[in-house]
Amino acid sequence: MMLYVENLKKIINRIVSSDKIAVVSHVSPDGDAVGSSLALAIALRNSGKTVDVYLEDGVPAVYSFLNASDTVLNEWPGEEYNLAIALDAGDLDRLGKSVQVFNSAQVRINIDHHITNTNFGQYNYVDINASSTGEVIYKLIGMLELELNKEIAECLYVAIATDTGGFRYGNTTSNSMLAAAQLLRHDIEVSEITRRIFELTTEKKVRLLGAAISSLEIAAEGRAALMYLSNEERERLGAVSEDFEGIVNIARNIAGVEVAAFLVERQPKEFKVNFRSNSYVDVSEIAVRHGGGGHKRAAGCTITGIPLIEAMEKLKKELLEAL
Amino acid sequence: MMLYVENLKKIINRIVSSDKIAVVSHVSPDGDAVGSSLALAIALRNSGKTVDVYLEDGVPAVYSFLNASDTVLNEWPGEEYNLAIALDAGDLDRLGKSVQVFNSAQVRINIDHHITNTNFGQYNYVDINASSTGEVIYKLIGMLELELNKEIAECLYVAIATDTGGFRYGNTTSNSMLAAAQLLRHDIEVSEITRRIFELTTEKKVRLLGAAISSLEIAAEGRAALMYLSNEERERLGAVSEDFEGIVNIARNIAGVEVAAFLVERQPKEFKVNFRSNSYVDVSEIAVRHGGGGHKRAAGCTITGIPLIEAMEKLKKELLEAL
């Protein structure tokens, strides 16, 4: 822990003494990647520094309302930086092409909250007790004695809210709530932000949810729930990978259900399967058997070579065995 | 504001000096009514007082996991109390039959957060800046210098989380978050509580959602969304009023939609209609035209005497006019 504090002092000094800074984060950026990057960039810019933010995949539309999101770069023109700060990335691979920006800088700092972080920076500030990188950046902005205004508060709120599922996941701590309480002092519009990041959907996603529900099958006396989307239906709805996100949860959240699966036929006889469990079934074991992986309560795999009905029967059997 | 503080001192003294206390709250109790009542009761009981909680409609199943929920009474056996405290009730009518308990007590205190509160108590502590009565009780427990343990923290968390929609509605303030941050210090299981009160659903509700989605019709170039459930479908699913709650929101949350309506045919040619809007359409105007009412962004009415297709066409026309 001493090393951690020692590093932190050096990190503060390095940031304070650098005039031209690059902030980079991971591919497929989520609210934490976007929010923490923009918050740090705005705060440092307001203190007179030149700061560029690099996200290989740009800012997803859902976060484009955030201040300064239009300043995010996705390609590196070869610009040189005194300092590069990587946010929310567990390892260098996660940075995608932005790793070039990171590696080219004179000084490289790694700031994150993932327990799997490889400490790939020259300096590393990895707080595994933080809910999100946004929560770390909130503290860092305080330590840097930078001004925290409404624009920055909005970015940090989005970062923390995204990674805690709107203060609902198990990683929501008293400190996450305290940070949010301070951010709310800046008159950010919680209901509007929440609506944008959690509630707003599209007609396509709603129809996809409807199609999945129409396939709902309850098994094992209510302890297993399975849903599918056939290739035909998927094509008709024009649904792509990101549209399926979270749909399995509607099955998982049925009272009494312990384990849920959602099969999407991506092309004839090729299924992407999402598993969720609630309390005791280790769904990663099922996923690994099919060459997939994940966590105990959330896992996924791909099944090929059999038609839809057979795939459903096979999975149902495996869920029953796991229960 | 001086009166408010003066009252508060008297309220504290009255509570401290009473040994036998009744806590009452409103009919159809929500998480705030149940959570704040149980929290206050447990805290007072732990300080050695005899406390009975009265809720005419009992504790809804979703909140029955809360500590001491099994001690809630729904009928008054004629017991006498030194003090009765009404929580989360805007007026005496809201107490239902529990008003008898309240009126029979020697001293009557009214604690609430609704702006419409009629100050019906001998002493009134109405904090309209609080998100919830739970937030008021959190402060009160502090002022009474009562111990706040994990059981009480869970009750207050449920109270505040329910009324703020899981810290998502516009009434979520910095103080609500600060209170939550303090409650989380007692190791309450946020993800489990959140799952119970916000995410857990039933197979019936999921199938109902699916049926509603399959009827989804987008009109006015994406600015209006309508859904219905025919009497036949409703009977087939065995759906009752409370099952429909919130379903209209899936239509309201489609990007671009300003106004949404959900028609449920309760018997042939009788429709209960729910309206929601996002920014500018006053749906209460439409509802009032049909003898209903509500707020600008959420309203309802009943339409009778015409078949489903005609009712849908009629409403679509009215939504188009309102846009």
XYZ file of C-alpha atoms in Angstrom:
646
model
C 0.000 0.000 0.000
C 2.947 2.349 0.581
C 4.030 1.890 -3.023
C 0.527 2.830 -4.075
C 0.675 6.129 -2.203
C 4.212 6.817 -3.389
C 3.148 6.241 -6.989
C 0.203 8.511 -6.509
C 2.405 11.441 -5.483
C 4.548 10.915 -8.562
C 1.447 10.619 -10.732
C 0.141 13.920 -9.408
C 3.520 15.569 -10.038
C 3.789 14.144 -13.543
C 0.319 15.380 -14.476
C 0.896 18.824 -12.957
C 4.209 19.232 -14.787
C 2.956 18.106 -18.223
C 1.545 20.621 -20.691
C 0.567 18.373 -23.553
C -1.343 15.284 -22.547
C -3.033 12.413 -24.366
C -5.887 10.556 -22.672
C -6.605 7.126 -24.156
C -9.125 4.438 -23.322
C -10.315 1.068 -24.530
C -11.974 -0.146 -27.719
C -15.786 -0.413 -27.684
C -15.866 2.326 -25.055
C -18.599 2.176 -22.434
C -19.898 5.024 -20.292
C -17.019 4.685 -17.857
C -14.372 4.894 -20.608
C -16.037 7.895 -22.277
C -17.105 9.679 -19.091
C -13.828 9.358 -17.209
C -11.774 10.327 -20.296
C -13.862 13.425 -20.998
C -13.992 14.453 -17.331
C -10.220 14.307 -16.937
C -9.663 16.038 -20.286
C -12.066 18.912 -19.520
C -10.638 19.431 -16.026
C -7.054 19.506 -17.328
C -7.953 21.753 -20.279
C -9.656 24.183 -17.920
C -6.370 24.406 -16.011
C -4.618 25.539 -19.204
C -3.204 22.270 -20.540
C -3.526 20.914 -24.078
C -5.310 17.580 -23.861
C -6.327 15.208 -26.661
C -8.619 12.233 -26.095
C -8.239 9.115 -28.257
C -10.918 6.423 -28.541
C -10.380 4.095 -31.477
C -14.109 3.464 -31.843
C -15.186 7.043 -31.132
C -17.991 8.072 -28.772
C -21.131 5.879 -28.929
C -24.230 7.913 -29.827
C -25.751 7.375 -26.387
C -22.913 9.399 -24.779
C -22.591 12.050 -27.475
C -24.582 14.521 -25.348
C -21.617 14.802 -23.004
C -19.631 17.999 -23.132
C -16.483 17.843 -25.269
C -17.478 14.491 -26.790
C -17.018 16.161 -30.191
C -13.320 16.710 -29.434
C -12.575 12.972 -29.215
C -10.119 11.697 -31.856
C -10.066 8.172 -33.226
C -6.881 8.361 -35.292
C -3.421 9.437 -34.254
C -1.880 11.995 -36.608
C 1.594 11.387 -35.104
C 1.301 14.203 -32.541
C 3.791 13.973 -29.640
C 2.822 14.180 -25.974
C 4.755 14.741 -22.730
C 2.340 12.430 -21.014
C -0.214 9.788 -21.929
C -2.847 8.551 -19.482
C -4.667 5.271 -20.158
C -8.064 4.997 -18.466
C -10.241 1.982 -17.702
C -8.054 -0.447 -19.692
C -6.937 -3.691 -18.028
C -4.049 -4.186 -20.435
C -2.361 -2.624 -23.482
C -4.394 -4.750 -25.934
C -7.614 -3.137 -24.720
C -6.378 0.214 -26.051
C -6.625 -1.004 -29.659
C -4.806 1.334 -32.048
C -4.669 4.032 -29.354
C -1.795 2.008 -27.888
C 0.421 3.834 -30.432
C -0.422 7.187 -28.844
C 0.182 5.726 -25.392
C 3.518 4.114 -26.249
C 4.839 7.190 -28.048
C 4.485 9.500 -25.035
C 7.475 10.358 -22.829
C 5.622 9.403 -19.645
C 2.856 6.787 -19.446
C 0.321 6.512 -16.625
C -2.202 3.705 -16.226
C -5.361 4.522 -14.230
C -7.964 1.824 -13.751
C -10.191 -0.123 -11.350
C -10.081 -3.657 -12.813
C -8.583 -6.339 -10.574
C -7.040 -7.931 -13.675
C -5.023 -4.801 -14.567
C -1.502 -5.726 -15.685
C 0.115 -2.526 -14.356
C 1.309 -1.755 -17.859
C 2.107 1.905 -17.198
C 5.317 3.521 -16.013
C 3.102 4.684 -13.198
C 0.008 2.780 -12.177
C -2.983 3.918 -10.162
C -5.275 0.913 -9.948
C -7.962 1.127 -7.287
C -9.753 -2.215 -7.285
C -12.128 -1.003 -4.586
C -13.499 1.710 -6.870
C -16.744 0.942 -8.699
C -15.459 2.573 -11.848
C -12.593 4.536 -13.329
C -14.941 7.519 -13.029
C -14.817 7.153 -9.248
C -10.979 7.134 -9.397
C -10.947 10.223 -11.631
C -13.338 11.974 -9.246
C -10.781 11.482 -6.466
C -7.878 12.371 -8.742
C -9.464 15.668 -9.794
C -9.756 16.487 -6.101
C -6.126 15.566 -5.439
C -5.017 17.648 -8.421
C -7.061 20.509 -6.941
C -8.742 21.056 -10.293
C -12.107 22.770 -10.514
C -15.079 20.425 -10.818
C -17.868 22.116 -12.794
C -21.242 20.944 -14.117
C -19.808 19.593 -17.400
C -17.209 17.495 -15.587
C -19.775 16.337 -13.022
C -22.036 15.070 -15.829
C -19.192 13.053 -17.368
C -18.223 11.517 -14.018
C -21.838 10.780 -13.149
C -22.269 8.913 -16.451
C -19.022 7.014 -15.795
C -19.982 5.890 -12.278
C -23.653 5.286 -13.116
C -22.776 3.108 -16.121
C -20.375 0.837 -14.282
C -22.664 0.458 -11.260
C -25.729 -0.182 -13.448
C -27.277 2.998 -12.070
C -26.073 2.309 -8.495
C -27.636 -1.145 -8.593
C -24.779 -3.643 -8.968
C -22.847 -5.181 -6.092
C -19.873 -2.886 -6.790
C -21.910 0.110 -5.604
C -20.204 1.218 -2.415
C -20.738 3.961 0.088
C -17.879 5.809 -1.651
C -19.598 5.525 -5.051
C -22.698 7.091 -3.519
C -20.650 9.798 -1.762
C -19.009 10.708 -5.067
C -22.428 10.842 -6.739
C -23.742 13.028 -3.903
C -20.942 15.531 -4.540
C -21.535 15.430 -8.308
C -25.236 16.175 -7.778
C -24.289 19.428 -6.041
C -23.456 20.736 -9.525
C -27.119 20.676 -10.585
C -26.755 17.910 -13.119
C -30.064 16.623 -14.441
C -30.178 13.105 -13.060
C -33.494 12.094 -14.619
C -32.521 13.254 -18.106
C -29.068 11.631 -17.948
C -30.522 8.413 -16.541
C -33.146 8.321 -19.246
C -30.509 8.733 -21.930
C -28.146 6.070 -20.664
C -30.526 3.465 -19.217
C -34.028 3.863 -20.567
C -33.873 5.182 -24.093
C -34.266 2.378 -26.601
C -35.113 1.931 -30.283
C -38.097 0.470 -32.099
C -35.818 -2.301 -33.363
C -34.694 -3.261 -29.855
C -38.258 -3.226 -28.550
C -39.432 -5.482 -31.395
C -36.430 -7.734 -30.770
C -37.425 -7.996 -27.107
C -40.962 -8.857 -28.202
C -39.678 -11.582 -30.540
C -37.483 -13.036 -27.792
C -40.370 -13.028 -25.298
C -42.643 -14.787 -27.789
C -40.119 -17.660 -27.775
C -39.904 -17.821 -23.960
C -39.911 -21.349 -22.612
C -39.944 -22.093 -18.892
C -38.405 -25.409 -17.844
C -37.287 -27.289 -14.721
C -40.439 -26.329 -12.810
C -39.776 -22.644 -13.258
C -36.060 -22.686 -12.479
C -34.840 -22.403 -16.087
C -35.926 -19.947 -18.789
C -34.862 -20.101 -22.421
C -35.467 -17.731 -25.328
C -34.288 -17.735 -28.926
C -34.222 -15.651 -32.060
C -34.183 -17.549 -35.342
C -31.978 -16.442 -38.205
C -35.081 -15.544 -40.216
C -36.496 -13.353 -37.425
C -33.092 -11.772 -36.799
C -32.767 -10.837 -40.471
C -36.326 -9.543 -40.632
C -35.623 -7.229 -37.669
C -32.194 -6.255 -39.004
C -30.711 -6.913 -35.566
C -26.962 -6.797 -34.948
C -24.900 -7.937 -31.952
C -25.266 -4.804 -29.808
C -29.065 -4.953 -30.133
C -29.139 -8.219 -28.147
C -27.385 -6.798 -25.114
C -29.285 -7.351 -21.905
C -32.225 -9.182 -23.471
C -31.392 -12.405 -21.601
C -32.047 -10.550 -18.330
C -35.800 -10.430 -18.887
C -35.762 -14.245 -18.582
C -33.313 -14.212 -15.673
C -35.518 -11.767 -13.733
C -38.606 -13.973 -13.670
C -39.309 -14.914 -10.052
C -38.161 -18.468 -9.377
C -35.786 -18.627 -12.351
C -32.198 -19.569 -11.432
C -30.693 -19.885 -14.879
C -31.548 -18.267 -18.218
C -30.283 -18.697 -21.770
C -30.824 -16.677 -24.925
C -29.874 -18.156 -28.320
C -29.432 -15.935 -31.343
C -29.040 -17.671 -34.683
C -26.442 -15.538 -36.444
C -26.516 -17.624 -39.611
C -28.219 -20.955 -40.267
C -27.029 -23.457 -37.634
C -24.750 -20.973 -35.857
C -25.934 -19.738 -32.461
C -24.516 -17.159 -30.111
C -25.691 -18.123 -26.628
C -25.910 -15.891 -23.581
C -26.264 -17.424 -20.133
C -27.220 -15.791 -16.845
C -27.766 -17.273 -13.401
C -28.962 -15.781 -10.138
C -27.571 -17.607 -7.117
C -25.851 -20.937 -7.491
C -25.521 -22.292 -11.055
C -22.049 -21.685 -12.535
C -22.969 -20.867 -16.149
C -19.324 -20.456 -17.169
C -18.994 -24.256 -16.838
C -21.700 -24.764 -19.469
C -20.175 -22.103 -21.721
C -16.661 -23.562 -21.437
C -17.984 -26.968 -22.544
C -18.892 -25.279 -25.860
C -15.601 -23.424 -26.206
C -16.946 -20.207 -24.642
C -16.312 -18.585 -21.288
C -17.253 -15.894 -18.814
C -18.178 -15.623 -15.163
C -20.237 -17.746 -12.789
C -23.359 -15.640 -13.259
C -22.826 -14.423 -16.842
C -21.236 -16.394 -19.652
C -21.502 -17.030 -23.374
C -20.522 -19.415 -26.144
C -21.180 -20.297 -29.781
C -22.897 -23.510 -30.851
C -22.698 -24.654 -34.473
C -23.793 -27.460 -36.742
C -27.276 -28.213 -35.420
C -30.686 -26.710 -36.217
C -32.487 -24.346 -33.820
C -34.846 -26.875 -32.240
C -31.996 -29.275 -31.573
C -29.845 -26.493 -30.082
C -32.695 -25.496 -27.748
C -33.206 -29.113 -26.635
C -29.489 -29.607 -26.076
C -29.212 -26.471 -23.945
C -32.362 -27.226 -21.998
C -30.877 -30.598 -21.084
C -27.607 -29.000 -20.004
C -29.401 -26.386 -17.890
C -31.449 -29.122 -16.204
C -28.259 -31.012 -15.382
C -26.661 -27.901 -13.927
C -29.644 -27.147 -11.682
C -38.809 28.059 8.703
C -38.499 29.003 12.412
C -41.798 27.282 13.113
C -40.466 24.202 11.344
C -37.437 24.034 13.657
C -39.562 24.794 16.727
C -41.964 21.993 15.834
C -39.089 19.647 15.285
C -37.811 20.132 18.827
C -41.263 19.399 20.189
C -41.574 16.378 17.913
C -38.267 15.008 19.200
C -39.392 15.579 22.812
C -42.772 13.956 22.220
C -41.210 10.872 20.685
C -38.552 10.577 23.385
C -41.140 10.881 26.166
C -43.638 8.352 24.705
C -43.423 4.670 25.610
C -46.213 3.243 23.537
C -46.276 4.414 19.947
C -48.328 3.610 16.853
C -46.813 4.165 13.409
C -49.362 4.388 10.603
C -49.060 4.912 6.868
C -51.175 5.060 3.745
C -53.346 2.527 1.927
C -51.734 0.639 -0.996
C -48.377 1.118 0.697
C -45.336 1.564 -1.532
C -41.694 0.999 -0.618
C -41.455 4.400 1.045
C -44.506 3.786 3.268
C -43.345 0.299 4.284
C -39.638 1.101 4.546
C -39.955 4.307 6.539
C -42.576 2.796 8.897
C -40.477 -0.297 9.613
C -37.252 1.694 9.993
C -38.769 4.043 12.561
C -40.475 1.180 14.387
C -37.309 -0.941 14.628
C -35.189 1.999 15.776
C -37.714 2.968 18.465
C -38.217 -0.641 19.591
C -34.452 -1.071 19.921
C -34.465 1.915 22.290
C -36.942 0.082 24.529
C -40.278 1.457 23.366
C -43.368 -0.517 22.422
C -44.192 0.276 18.806
C -46.987 -1.091 16.604
C -47.121 -0.483 12.854
C -50.499 -0.294 11.089
C -50.904 -0.626 7.326
C -54.494 -1.270 6.276
C -53.407 -3.216 3.190
C -50.499 -5.003 4.873
C -46.995 -5.351 3.425
C -46.848 -6.099 -0.338
C -44.985 -9.357 -1.082
C -42.142 -7.498 -2.772
C -41.213 -5.834 0.559
C -41.863 -8.811 2.827
C -38.111 -9.574 2.993
C -37.658 -6.477 5.154
C -36.943 -7.037 8.804
C -39.979 -6.782 11.085
C -42.398 -6.770 8.140
C -44.134 -9.700 9.857
C -44.982 -7.445 12.829
C -47.172 -5.119 10.739
C -50.841 -5.035 11.788
C -53.720 -4.275 9.446
C -56.530 -4.112 12.004
C -56.770 -2.033 15.153
C -57.786 -4.102 18.194
C -58.619 -0.904 20.133
C -55.175 -0.625 21.730
C -54.366 2.817 23.172
C -51.209 4.762 22.370
C -49.462 7.781 23.930
C -48.368 8.802 20.488
C -49.267 8.076 16.878
C -46.976 8.971 13.977
C -48.380 9.092 10.442
C -45.770 8.600 7.715
C -45.856 9.431 3.998
C -49.565 10.362 3.997
C -50.602 13.659 2.410
C -53.896 13.778 4.298
C -56.007 11.797 6.779
C -57.968 10.037 4.010
C -54.794 8.390 2.760
C -54.512 6.512 6.064
C -57.604 4.435 5.273
C -58.905 2.639 8.361
C -55.612 3.293 10.167
C -56.936 6.814 10.718
C -58.790 5.354 13.738
C -55.499 4.398 15.377
C -54.086 7.818 14.567
C -57.060 9.775 15.867
C -57.308 7.745 19.074
C -53.766 8.556 20.223
C -53.108 11.265 22.822
C -50.500 12.955 20.617
C -50.479 12.908 16.812
C -47.460 13.631 14.637
C -47.523 13.902 10.844
C -44.231 13.225 9.033
C -44.146 13.456 5.249
C -42.458 14.876 2.159
C -45.434 15.612 -0.128
C -45.942 19.264 -1.081
C -49.712 18.697 -0.882
C -49.589 17.635 2.787
C -52.481 19.183 4.726
C -50.559 19.431 8.032
C -53.206 17.251 9.660
C -51.130 16.408 12.731
C -50.887 18.168 16.068
C -47.247 18.383 15.111
C -46.132 18.373 11.518
C -42.730 17.623 10.025
C -43.144 17.992 6.291
C -39.910 18.322 4.353
C -40.877 18.954 0.742
C -37.217 18.982 -0.292
C -36.791 15.364 0.760
C -37.035 12.729 -1.970
C -38.993 10.423 0.289
C -40.312 9.986 3.803
C -37.436 7.514 4.188
C -35.000 10.395 3.781
C -36.852 12.346 6.506
C -36.811 9.321 8.840
C -33.082 8.864 8.190
C -32.529 12.393 9.491
C -35.004 11.943 12.342
C -33.276 8.782 13.590
C -30.065 10.814 13.695
C -31.736 13.648 15.597
C -33.254 11.149 18.046
C -29.735 9.717 18.484
C -31.097 6.236 17.879
C -28.802 3.468 16.685
C -28.929 2.797 12.942
C -28.163 -0.882 12.262
C -28.201 -3.022 9.112
C -31.911 -3.921 9.419
C -32.920 -0.265 9.696
C -30.534 0.711 6.892
C -32.192 -1.837 4.578
C -35.646 -0.425 5.299
C -34.529 3.156 4.701
C -32.661 2.186 1.547
C -35.801 0.556 0.161
C -37.820 3.648 1.104
C -35.484 6.119 -0.596
C -34.732 3.871 -3.590
C -38.435 3.295 -4.275
C -39.418 6.949 -4.265
C -36.430 8.014 -6.376
C -36.946 5.161 -8.866
C -33.570 3.766 -7.853
C -31.941 7.240 -7.702
C -33.139 7.995 -11.217
C -36.035 10.445 -10.896
C -35.685 14.204 -10.786
C -36.293 14.224 -7.007
C -32.927 12.528 -6.453
C -30.853 15.138 -4.664
C -27.362 15.275 -3.312
C -28.898 14.707 0.140
C -30.697 11.557 -1.044
C -27.378 10.208 -2.273
C -25.614 11.231 0.949
C -28.214 9.367 2.987
C -27.782 6.311 0.740
C -24.003 6.539 1.135
C -24.402 6.398 4.922
C -26.870 3.497 4.685
C -24.411 1.546 2.533
C -21.870 1.707 5.350
C -24.021 -0.908 7.101
C -23.145 -3.568 4.513
C -26.589 -3.823 3.019
C -26.705 -5.878 -0.172
C -27.560 -3.295 -2.781
C -27.691 -5.652 -5.758
C -29.994 -8.122 -4.025
C -32.336 -5.394 -2.706
C -32.387 -3.636 -6.073
C -33.135 -6.893 -7.844
C -36.043 -7.565 -5.502
C -37.651 -4.154 -5.781
C -36.914 -3.180 -9.392
C -36.009 -6.155 -11.531
C -37.870 -9.206 -10.326
C -40.867 -9.924 -12.514
C -43.218 -12.812 -13.256
C -43.752 -15.013 -16.287
C -47.199 -13.462 -16.653
C -45.836 -9.924 -16.722
C -43.146 -10.867 -19.224
C -45.691 -12.498 -21.540
C -47.931 -9.454 -21.116
C -45.047 -7.224 -22.163
C -44.488 -9.470 -25.170
C -48.166 -9.255 -26.151
C -48.116 -5.455 -25.798
C -44.955 -5.182 -27.901
C -46.444 -7.368 -30.642
C -49.200 -4.722 -30.975
C -46.768 -1.788 -31.126
C -47.644 0.792 -33.726
C -45.466 3.798 -34.450
C -47.226 6.868 -35.823
C -46.604 10.555 -36.519
C -43.217 9.847 -38.110
C -41.943 8.192 -34.977
C -43.278 10.712 -32.461
C -46.240 8.625 -31.264
C -46.273 4.999 -30.133
C -49.410 2.992 -29.360
C -49.876 -0.482 -27.929
C -52.950 -2.469 -26.964
C -54.063 -5.656 -25.287
C -57.334 -7.136 -26.490
C -59.847 -8.559 -24.032
C -59.203 -12.032 -25.440
C -55.430 -11.755 -24.955
C -55.891 -10.235 -21.482
C -58.103 -13.132 -20.416
C -55.738 -15.684 -21.936
C -52.845 -14.229 -19.901
C -54.968 -13.853 -16.777
C -53.688 -10.302 -16.380
C -55.078 -7.950 -13.730
C -54.636 -4.183 -13.250
C -51.343 -4.262 -11.345
C -49.731 -6.405 -14.055
C -50.023 -3.541 -16.549
C -48.058 -1.086 -14.445
C -45.167 0.480 -16.294
C -45.767 -1.341 -19.577
C -46.571 1.906 -21.411
C -43.008 3.070 -20.670
C -41.453 0.647 -23.155
C -43.250 2.633 -25.886
C -42.449 5.989 -24.311
C -38.722 5.138 -24.156
C -38.300 4.579 -27.888
C -35.937 7.230 -29.211
C -37.896 9.939 -31.022
C -41.218 9.115 -29.356
C -42.865 12.067 -27.606
C -46.165 10.514 -26.652
C -47.199 6.927 -25.923
C -50.509 5.222 -25.194
C -51.378 1.730 -23.982
C -54.970 0.461 -24.255
C -56.118 -2.497 -22.211
C -59.522 -3.919 -23.065
C -60.939 -4.812 -19.648
C -64.159 -6.184 -21.073
C -65.484 -6.018 -24.625
C -65.559 -2.368 -25.735
C -64.198 -1.017 -22.444
C -60.612 0.256 -22.510
C -58.367 1.519 -19.764
C -55.878 3.850 -21.430
C -52.496 4.913 -20.091
C -50.732 7.919 -21.590
C -47.133 9.042 -21.210
C -45.246 11.920 -22.797
C -41.617 12.962 -22.678
C -41.180 16.698 -23.180
C -44.041 18.856 -24.398
C -47.365 17.070 -24.987
C -49.818 17.525 -22.089
C -51.426 14.080 -21.988
C -53.739 15.061 -19.124
C -55.654 17.196 -21.664
C -56.376 14.120 -23.771
C -57.311 12.091 -20.694
C -59.645 14.785 -19.343
C -61.507 14.846 -22.671
C -62.469 11.220 -21.950
C -63.387 11.831 -18.315
C -59.979 10.815 -16.965
C -57.117 12.831 -15.539
C -53.538 12.883 -14.328
C -50.414 14.892 -14.921
C -48.858 16.498 -17.994
C -46.518 13.580 -18.597
C -48.612 10.719 -17.188
C -52.382 10.414 -17.400
C -55.151 7.890 -17.891
C -58.791 7.464 -18.821
C -61.446 4.920 -19.749
C -62.987 4.726 -23.209
C -66.184 2.728 -23.756
C -68.666 1.781 -26.449
C -66.396 1.252 -29.435
C -64.438 -1.773 -30.664
C -60.650 -2.048 -30.299
C -59.690 -0.986 -33.830
C -61.919 2.071 -33.617
C -60.515 3.002 -30.193
C -56.960 2.744 -31.524
C -57.802 4.919 -34.550
C -59.540 7.494 -32.360
C -56.584 7.758 -30.004
C -54.052 7.863 -32.806
C -55.925 10.819 -34.265
C -55.984 12.586 -30.898
C -52.273 11.988 -30.321
C -51.494 13.376 -33.788
C -53.519 16.500 -33.007
C -51.692 16.963 -29.691
C -48.252 16.686 -31.301
